[in-house]
Coordinates of C-alpha atoms in Angstrom, one line a residue:
M1 CA 102.5 80.4 119.5
P2 CA 101.7 84.0 120.5
G3 CA 98.1 85.2 120.7
V4 CA 95.6 87.2 122.6
S5 CA 94.9 86.1 126.2
A6 CA 91.3 85.0 126.6
R7 CA 91.6 85.8 130.3
G8 CA 90.2 89.1 131.7
L9 CA 88.8 90.6 128.4
S10 CA 85.9 93.1 129.0
Q11 CA 82.6 92.7 127.1
E12 CA 83.6 95.5 124.8
E13 CA 87.0 93.8 124.1
R14 CA 85.3 90.5 123.4
R15 CA 82.8 92.1 121.0
Q16 CA 85.6 94.0 119.1
L17 CA 87.6 90.7 118.8
A18 CA 84.6 89.0 117.3
V19 CA 84.2 91.9 114.8
N20 CA 87.9 91.6 113.8
L21 CA 87.7 87.8 113.5
T22 CA 84.7 87.9 111.2
R23 CA 86.4 90.5 109.0
V24 CA 89.6 88.5 108.7
L25 CA 87.8 85.2 108.1
S26 CA 85.7 86.8 105.3
L27 CA 88.9 88.1 103.7
Y28 CA 90.6 84.7 103.6
R29 CA 87.5 82.5 103.2
S30 CA 88.7 81.1 99.8
I31 CA 91.7 79.5 101.5
L32 CA 89.7 78.2 104.5
D33 CA 86.8 76.9 102.5
A34 CA 89.1 74.9 100.2
Y35 CA 89.5 71.1 100.5
I36 CA 93.2 70.1 100.2
I37 CA 92.2 66.9 98.2
E38 CA 91.0 69.3 95.5
F39 CA 94.4 70.9 95.2
F40 CA 94.8 69.8 91.5
T41 CA 91.1 69.5 90.4
D42 CA 90.3 73.1 91.6
S43 CA 93.8 74.6 90.9
L44 CA 94.1 75.8 94.5
W45 CA 97.7 77.1 94.1
G46 CA 96.2 79.5 91.5
I47 CA 93.9 81.2 94.1
L48 CA 97.0 82.5 95.9
P49 CA 98.4 85.9 94.9
C50 CA 101.4 85.5 92.6
S51 CA 103.7 87.2 95.2
W52 CA 102.6 84.6 97.8
Q53 CA 103.3 81.8 95.3
E54 CA 106.8 83.1 94.7
A55 CA 107.5 83.4 98.5
L56 CA 106.2 79.9 99.3
D57 CA 107.2 78.0 96.2
G58 CA 110.2 75.8 96.9
L59 CA 110.1 76.0 100.7
N60 CA 110.7 72.7 102.3
P61 CA 108.6 71.5 105.2
P62 CA 111.0 72.6 108.0
Q63 CA 111.1 76.1 106.4
L64 CA 107.3 76.2 106.3
A65 CA 107.2 75.3 110.0
T66 CA 109.7 78.0 110.8
L67 CA 108.8 80.9 108.5
L68 CA 105.0 80.5 108.0
L69 CA 103.8 78.8 111.1
G70 CA 106.3 80.6 113.3
M71 CA 107.4 77.4 115.1
P72 CA 111.2 76.9 114.5
G73 CA 113.1 73.9 115.7
D74 CA 115.2 73.9 118.8
G75 CA 118.0 76.4 118.4
E76 CA 117.0 77.3 114.9
V77 CA 117.5 80.9 113.7
V78 CA 114.7 82.4 111.6
R79 CA 116.0 83.5 108.3
Y80 CA 113.9 84.5 105.3
R81 CA 115.5 83.5 102.0
S82 CA 113.7 86.3 100.2
V83 CA 111.6 89.4 101.0
W84 CA 108.1 88.3 101.6
P85 CA 105.1 90.4 100.4
L86 CA 103.6 92.6 103.0
T87 CA 100.2 91.0 102.5
L88 CA 101.5 87.6 103.4
L89 CA 103.4 89.0 106.4
A90 CA 100.2 90.7 107.4
L91 CA 98.2 87.5 107.2
K92 CA 100.8 85.7 109.4
S93 CA 100.8 88.5 112.0
T94 CA 97.0 88.7 112.1
A95 CA 96.7 85.0 112.5
Y96 CA 99.0 85.1 115.5
A97 CA 97.5 88.3 117.0
L98 CA 93.8 87.4 116.9
A99 CA 93.9 83.7 118.0
F100 CA 93.5 82.8 121.6
N101 CA 96.8 82.0 123.2
R102 CA 96.8 78.2 123.9
T103 CA 100.0 78.0 125.9
P104 CA 99.3 77.2 129.6
G105 CA 100.4 80.0 131.9
F106 CA 102.4 77.8 134.2
Q107 CA 105.6 76.1 133.3
T108 CA 106.4 72.8 135.0
P109 CA 108.8 69.9 134.2
S110 CA 107.2 67.5 131.9
E111 CA 105.3 64.7 133.6
F112 CA 106.5 62.3 130.9
L113 CA 110.3 63.0 131.3
E114 CA 111.0 59.7 133.1
N115 CA 108.6 57.6 131.0
P116 CA 106.8 58.8 127.9
S117 CA 103.8 56.6 128.5
Q118 CA 103.4 57.2 132.3
S119 CA 102.4 60.6 133.8
S120 CA 104.4 61.2 137.0
R121 CA 101.3 63.1 138.3
L122 CA 99.2 60.0 138.5
T123 CA 99.8 56.8 140.5
A124 CA 100.1 53.5 138.7
S125 CA 96.6 52.5 139.6
F126 CA 95.1 55.6 137.9
R127 CA 97.3 55.3 134.8
K128 CA 96.2 51.7 134.0
H129 CA 94.3 51.3 130.7
I130 CA 94.8 55.1 129.9
R131 CA 97.0 56.5 127.1
P132 CA 99.4 59.4 127.9
K133 CA 97.2 62.0 126.3
K134 CA 94.3 61.1 128.4
Q135 CA 96.4 60.8 131.6
H136 CA 97.5 64.4 131.0
E137 CA 94.0 65.5 130.5
I138 CA 92.2 63.9 133.4
Q139 CA 94.7 64.9 136.0
R140 CA 94.7 68.6 134.8
L141 CA 91.0 68.9 134.3
G142 CA 90.1 66.9 137.4
K143 CA 92.2 69.1 139.7
L144 CA 90.7 72.2 138.1
V145 CA 87.2 70.9 138.7
K146 CA 88.1 70.1 142.4
K147 CA 89.3 73.7 142.9
L148 CA 86.3 75.1 141.2
S149 CA 84.0 72.9 143.2
D150 CA 85.6 74.1 146.4
L151 CA 85.4 77.8 145.4
T152 CA 81.7 77.6 144.4
G153 CA 80.5 75.3 147.2
C154 CA 79.3 72.6 144.8
T155 CA 78.2 69.3 146.3
Q156 CA 78.1 67.2 143.2
V157 CA 79.9 67.0 139.9
V158 CA 78.2 65.8 136.7
D159 CA 80.5 64.5 134.0
V160 CA 78.6 64.6 130.7
G161 CA 79.7 62.4 127.8
S162 CA 81.9 60.5 130.2
G163 CA 82.8 57.6 127.9
Q164 CA 84.8 54.9 129.8
G165 CA 84.7 57.1 132.9
H166 CA 88.4 57.9 133.2
L167 CA 87.8 61.5 134.3
S168 CA 84.9 60.6 136.6
R169 CA 87.0 57.8 138.2
F170 CA 89.9 60.1 138.9
M171 CA 87.6 62.8 140.3
S172 CA 85.7 60.5 142.6
L173 CA 88.3 57.9 143.7
G174 CA 91.3 60.1 143.4
L175 CA 90.1 63.5 144.5
G176 CA 87.1 62.6 146.7
L177 CA 84.4 64.3 144.7
K178 CA 80.8 63.0 144.5
V179 CA 80.4 62.3 140.8
K180 CA 77.5 61.4 138.5
S181 CA 78.7 60.1 135.2
I182 CA 76.4 60.4 132.2
E183 CA 77.1 58.5 128.9
G184 CA 74.7 57.5 126.1
D185 CA 76.5 54.3 125.1
Q186 CA 75.6 51.3 127.2
R187 CA 78.8 49.4 126.3
L188 CA 81.0 52.3 127.5
V189 CA 79.1 52.5 130.7
E190 CA 79.5 48.8 131.4
R191 CA 83.2 49.1 130.6
A192 CA 83.4 52.1 133.0
Q193 CA 81.8 50.1 135.8
H194 CA 84.2 47.3 135.3
L195 CA 87.1 49.6 135.5
D196 CA 85.7 51.2 138.6
Q197 CA 85.7 47.8 140.4
E198 CA 89.2 47.1 139.1
L199 CA 90.6 50.3 140.4
L200 CA 88.9 49.9 143.8
Q201 CA 90.5 46.5 144.2
A202 CA 93.9 47.9 143.2
L203 CA 93.5 50.8 145.8
E204 CA 92.5 48.3 148.5
K205 CA 95.7 46.3 147.8
E206 CA 97.8 49.4 147.9
E207 CA 96.3 50.3 151.3
K208 CA 97.1 46.8 152.7
R209 CA 100.7 47.1 151.5
N210 CA 101.1 50.6 152.7
P211 CA 98.8 51.3 155.8
Q212 CA 100.3 54.8 156.1
M213 CA 98.8 55.8 152.7
V214 CA 96.6 58.9 153.0
Q215 CA 93.0 58.3 151.8
I216 CA 91.1 61.3 150.3
G217 CA 87.7 61.3 152.0
S218 CA 85.3 58.4 151.7
R219 CA 86.0 56.2 148.8
C220 CA 83.0 56.1 146.5
S221 CA 82.8 55.2 142.8
P222 CA 81.1 57.4 140.3
H223 CA 77.3 56.9 139.9
H224 CA 76.9 55.9 136.2
V225 CA 73.8 56.6 134.2
V226 CA 73.0 55.6 130.6
Q227 CA 71.5 58.6 129.1
W228 CA 71.7 60.5 125.8
V229 CA 71.7 64.3 126.3
D230 CA 69.6 66.1 123.7
P231 CA 71.1 69.6 123.2
R232 CA 67.6 71.0 122.4
T233 CA 65.9 70.1 125.7
L234 CA 66.8 70.0 129.3
C235 CA 67.9 66.6 130.7
E236 CA 66.1 65.8 134.0
E237 CA 68.5 63.0 134.8
L238 CA 71.5 65.4 134.6
L239 CA 69.9 67.6 137.2
L240 CA 68.8 64.9 139.7
P241 CA 70.9 64.9 142.9
L242 CA 72.5 61.7 144.1
E243 CA 70.7 59.9 146.9
D244 CA 73.1 61.0 149.6
S245 CA 72.9 64.7 148.6
P246 CA 72.3 67.2 151.5
Q247 CA 68.8 68.4 152.2
G248 CA 67.9 71.5 150.2
G249 CA 69.1 70.1 146.9
A250 CA 72.5 69.6 145.3
R251 CA 74.7 72.4 144.0
L252 CA 75.9 71.0 140.7
L253 CA 79.1 71.5 138.7
L254 CA 78.9 70.4 135.1
T255 CA 82.0 69.2 133.3
G256 CA 82.8 67.6 130.0
L257 CA 86.2 66.5 128.6
H258 CA 86.1 67.1 124.9
A259 CA 82.3 67.1 124.8
C260 CA 81.6 66.5 121.2
G261 CA 79.8 69.0 119.0
D262 CA 76.4 70.0 120.4
L263 CA 77.1 68.3 123.7
S264 CA 79.2 71.3 124.7
V265 CA 76.3 73.5 123.8
A266 CA 74.0 71.4 125.9
L267 CA 76.2 72.0 128.9
L268 CA 76.1 75.7 128.3
R269 CA 72.3 75.7 128.1
H270 CA 71.9 73.6 131.3
F271 CA 74.2 75.9 133.1
S272 CA 72.4 79.0 132.0
C273 CA 68.8 77.7 132.5
C274 CA 69.1 75.7 135.7
P275 CA 69.4 77.4 139.1
E276 CA 70.8 74.2 140.7
V277 CA 73.9 74.3 138.4
E278 CA 76.4 76.7 140.0
A279 CA 79.5 76.1 137.8
L280 CA 80.8 74.8 134.5
A281 CA 84.1 73.5 133.3
S282 CA 83.9 72.4 129.7
V283 CA 86.4 71.5 127.0
G284 CA 84.8 71.3 123.6
C285 CA 85.8 69.5 120.4
C286 CA 84.4 68.4 117.0
Y287 CA 83.1 71.8 116.0
M288 CA 82.1 70.4 112.6
K289 CA 79.4 68.5 114.4
L290 CA 77.7 71.6 115.7
S291 CA 74.1 72.0 114.5
D292 CA 73.5 74.7 112.0
P293 CA 71.6 76.6 113.2
G294 CA 71.5 75.9 116.9
G295 CA 75.0 75.1 117.9
Y296 CA 76.6 78.3 116.5
P297 CA 76.2 81.2 116.9
L298 CA 74.8 81.3 120.4
S299 CA 75.3 84.9 121.3
Q300 CA 73.1 87.7 120.0
W301 CA 76.2 89.8 119.2
V302 CA 78.0 87.4 116.9
A303 CA 74.7 86.6 115.1
T304 CA 74.5 90.2 114.0
L305 CA 78.0 90.5 112.5
P306 CA 78.5 90.3 108.7
G307 CA 80.4 87.2 107.8
Y308 CA 79.8 85.3 111.0
E309 CA 78.8 82.2 109.1
L310 CA 81.1 79.2 109.5
S311 CA 80.8 76.4 106.9
Y312 CA 81.3 72.8 107.8
R313 CA 84.8 73.0 106.1
L314 CA 85.8 75.9 108.3
R315 CA 84.6 74.2 111.5
E316 CA 86.3 71.0 110.5
G317 CA 89.6 72.8 109.9
A318 CA 89.4 74.3 113.4
C319 CA 89.9 70.8 114.8
H320 CA 93.3 70.3 113.3
A321 CA 96.4 70.2 115.5
L322 CA 98.6 73.1 114.5
E323 CA 101.5 72.3 116.9
E324 CA 101.5 68.6 116.0
Y325 CA 101.6 69.4 112.2
A326 CA 104.5 71.8 112.8
Q327 CA 106.4 69.0 114.5
R328 CA 105.8 66.8 111.5
L329 CA 107.0 69.6 109.2
Q330 CA 110.2 69.9 111.2
K331 CA 110.9 66.2 110.9
A332 CA 110.0 66.3 107.1
G333 CA 109.0 62.7 107.1
P334 CA 107.6 60.9 104.0
G335 CA 104.1 60.8 105.6
L336 CA 103.6 64.4 104.6
R337 CA 103.0 63.3 101.0
T338 CA 99.6 61.8 101.9
H339 CA 97.7 65.0 101.0
C340 CA 99.5 65.2 97.6
Y341 CA 98.7 61.6 96.8
R342 CA 95.1 62.0 97.8
A343 CA 94.7 65.1 95.7
A344 CA 96.2 63.2 92.7
L345 CA 93.8 60.4 93.3
E346 CA 90.9 62.9 93.2
T347 CA 91.9 63.9 89.6
V348 CA 91.7 60.3 88.5
I349 CA 88.3 59.8 90.3
R350 CA 86.9 62.9 88.6
H351 CA 88.1 61.7 85.2
A352 CA 86.5 58.3 85.6
Q353 CA 83.4 59.4 87.4
P354 CA 82.8 63.2 87.1
K355 CA 79.9 63.2 89.6
L356 CA 81.9 61.4 92.3
R357 CA 83.4 64.2 94.4
R358 CA 85.5 63.9 97.6
P359 CA 84.6 60.3 98.4
G360 CA 85.8 58.9 101.6
V361 CA 88.9 56.7 101.2
Q362 CA 89.5 54.3 104.0
G363 CA 93.0 54.5 105.3
I364 CA 95.6 53.1 103.0
P365 CA 98.4 51.7 105.2
R366 CA 102.1 52.7 104.7
V367 CA 101.4 55.4 102.1
H368 CA 104.9 56.7 102.3
E369 CA 106.2 53.3 101.0
L370 CA 104.0 53.3 97.9
K371 CA 104.6 54.7 94.5
I372 CA 102.0 57.3 93.5
E373 CA 100.4 55.0 90.9
E374 CA 100.2 52.2 93.5
Y375 CA 98.4 54.5 95.9
V376 CA 96.0 55.6 93.2
Q377 CA 95.1 52.0 92.3
R378 CA 94.4 51.1 95.9
G379 CA 92.4 54.3 96.3
L380 CA 90.3 53.5 93.2
Q381 CA 89.4 50.1 94.7
R382 CA 88.4 51.6 98.0
V383 CA 85.8 53.9 96.3
G384 CA 84.4 51.2 94.1
L385 CA 86.1 52.0 90.8
D386 CA 88.3 49.7 88.7
P387 CA 91.8 49.7 90.0
Q388 CA 93.1 48.7 86.6
L389 CA 91.9 51.9 84.9
P390 CA 94.6 53.2 82.5
L391 CA 96.6 55.9 84.4
N392 CA 98.4 58.9 82.9
L393 CA 101.7 58.3 84.7
A394 CA 103.2 61.6 83.4
A395 CA 100.4 63.6 84.9
L396 CA 100.7 61.7 88.2
R397 CA 104.5 62.4 88.3
A398 CA 103.8 66.1 87.6
H399 CA 101.4 66.1 90.5
Q400 CA 103.9 64.4 92.8
S401 CA 106.5 67.0 91.9
Q402 CA 104.2 69.6 93.5
E403 CA 104.2 67.9 96.9
N404 CA 105.8 70.9 98.6
R405 CA 103.1 73.2 97.2
V406 CA 100.4 71.0 98.6
V407 CA 102.0 71.1 102.0
A408 CA 102.5 74.8 101.8
F409 CA 98.8 75.4 100.9
F410 CA 97.7 73.1 103.7
S411 CA 100.0 74.9 106.2
L412 CA 98.5 78.3 105.1
A413 CA 95.0 77.0 105.9
L414 CA 96.2 75.6 109.1
L415 CA 97.7 78.9 110.1
L416 CA 94.2 80.5 109.9
A417 CA 92.3 77.6 111.5
P418 CA 92.8 78.8 115.1
L419 CA 90.9 81.9 114.3
V420 CA 87.8 79.8 113.6
E421 CA 88.1 78.0 117.0
T422 CA 88.7 81.4 118.6
L423 CA 85.4 82.8 117.1
I424 CA 83.4 79.7 118.2
L425 CA 84.7 79.9 121.8
L426 CA 84.4 83.7 121.9
D427 CA 80.8 83.3 120.9
R428 CA 80.2 81.0 123.9
L429 CA 81.8 83.6 126.2
L430 CA 79.6 86.3 124.8
Y431 CA 76.5 84.1 125.1
L432 CA 77.2 83.5 128.8
Q433 CA 78.0 87.2 129.4
E434 CA 74.7 88.2 127.8
Q435 CA 72.9 86.0 130.3
G436 CA 74.6 87.8 133.1
F437 CA 77.1 85.0 134.0
H438 CA 80.8 85.1 134.6
S439 CA 83.1 83.1 132.3
E440 CA 86.7 82.7 131.2
L441 CA 88.8 80.5 128.9
L442 CA 91.9 78.9 130.3
P443 CA 94.6 76.9 128.4
I444 CA 94.7 73.9 130.6
F445 CA 96.5 71.2 128.5
S446 CA 99.8 71.1 126.6
P447 CA 98.7 71.9 123.0
E448 CA 101.3 69.4 121.7
L449 CA 99.6 66.6 123.7
S450 CA 96.0 67.8 123.5
P451 CA 95.2 70.4 120.7
R452 CA 91.7 71.3 122.0
N453 CA 93.1 72.6 125.2
L454 CA 90.9 75.6 126.2
V455 CA 88.6 75.0 129.1
L456 CA 85.5 77.2 129.4
V457 CA 85.0 78.0 133.1
A458 CA 81.7 79.6 134.1
T459 CA 80.1 80.6 137.4
K460 CA 76.8 82.1 138.5
G461 CA 78.6 84.6 140.8
P462 CA 82.0 86.4 140.4
L463 CA 85.1 84.6 141.7
G464 CA 87.2 87.8 141.7
Q465 CA 90.8 87.2 142.7
A466 CA 90.0 83.6 143.7
F467 CA 89.9 82.8 140.0
S468 CA 93.7 82.9 140.0
V469 CA 93.7 79.6 142.0
L470 CA 92.4 77.8 138.9
E471 CA 95.3 79.1 136.9
S472 CA 97.9 77.7 139.2
E473 CA 99.2 74.2 139.2
D474 CA 99.8 72.0 142.2
S475 CA 103.4 71.1 142.8

């Protein structure tokens, strides 16, 4: 998907992009603020201009992927069946033009060509217990952190929100970095320590089988710490050097792989406030969990712009996977009807209990195999209502006949969602720039595998041409 490169923008260009984004988001806020499960209760189709309705009505899912989202299938020729209104074409062009480009700048053969569950860029020992998505993420981010550490002279990496320690383990035992691993969940830390020992044993066996195997530096497991990081205060544990750090104090590099909500903000604040932190490499996620206020906006510039506010719904929408949904549209599988069924269920819930709005409905398995009335009955039971309530089958069938409209509206909102993520990340760049630091955003993961794929790289001093090293990929 085309877009604006986040790399190398001047402060003035970043500020102007923020202005443009807030204007566009204000213009289309009615679409972005809408909940798809209220498609029928709130007559969401009716909020679209009539000319848009005519253009989108009747489009099947593959046509929506191709014409609206701009993601045609392999070898597919883009052909409009009718003349689209200029306002809809303008929306499509604007959504493409203002969102950060999330396609990595390097093209390499897929690491999963030989085996879809095993990255060819990790040895078997480092792949064990790790899903393909996480394999892809840890090897890409880990190698970027290693290069950034070398460029900035850092002596210690701090992995914040480390979970089961997959990234920390790869950086320490695979890349030879000194790593402190901070995680607030005791159970995850215990699991990480168990996996550390398991990997060490596996590596020792490999060395005995293959004495010629090259070892990267001294083999040392991550140092794990159980610690919650409060985004409102500085965490002393995060800043403490490891026992074997050189005299004069450690030079720290902070990293977080999909640091959730305010945890990404905490990393930014520690970087900007603490002289011992020299560099940062952070991939954020879960924008809907950002504190309001406190987590957004961070920059003085964005806080002054009209329409800068981002509701929970907008921030939640920014976490959806555009590329993955486009692939689902191209396949046109029956699973796409879930939103339509849930929206129909909402009408029944409102009729039975008017004050009950958008209740959480625990996953109903194999939705695509159910008749709409069967889905509604199971949904009613899950929200504590009588599943035997009399149903208006004619109304449910009428809702089901609008499945493609529901999919079209959701696709329209999804087209705009990357603009919200762009504004949130742009605000972080501007915040760091206002503090006098150097920062860039790089698309580091394949967006099809890992939708939140932009890593924020920040340093206390300019890297200049050396920054290009971070954009290249090892062969």
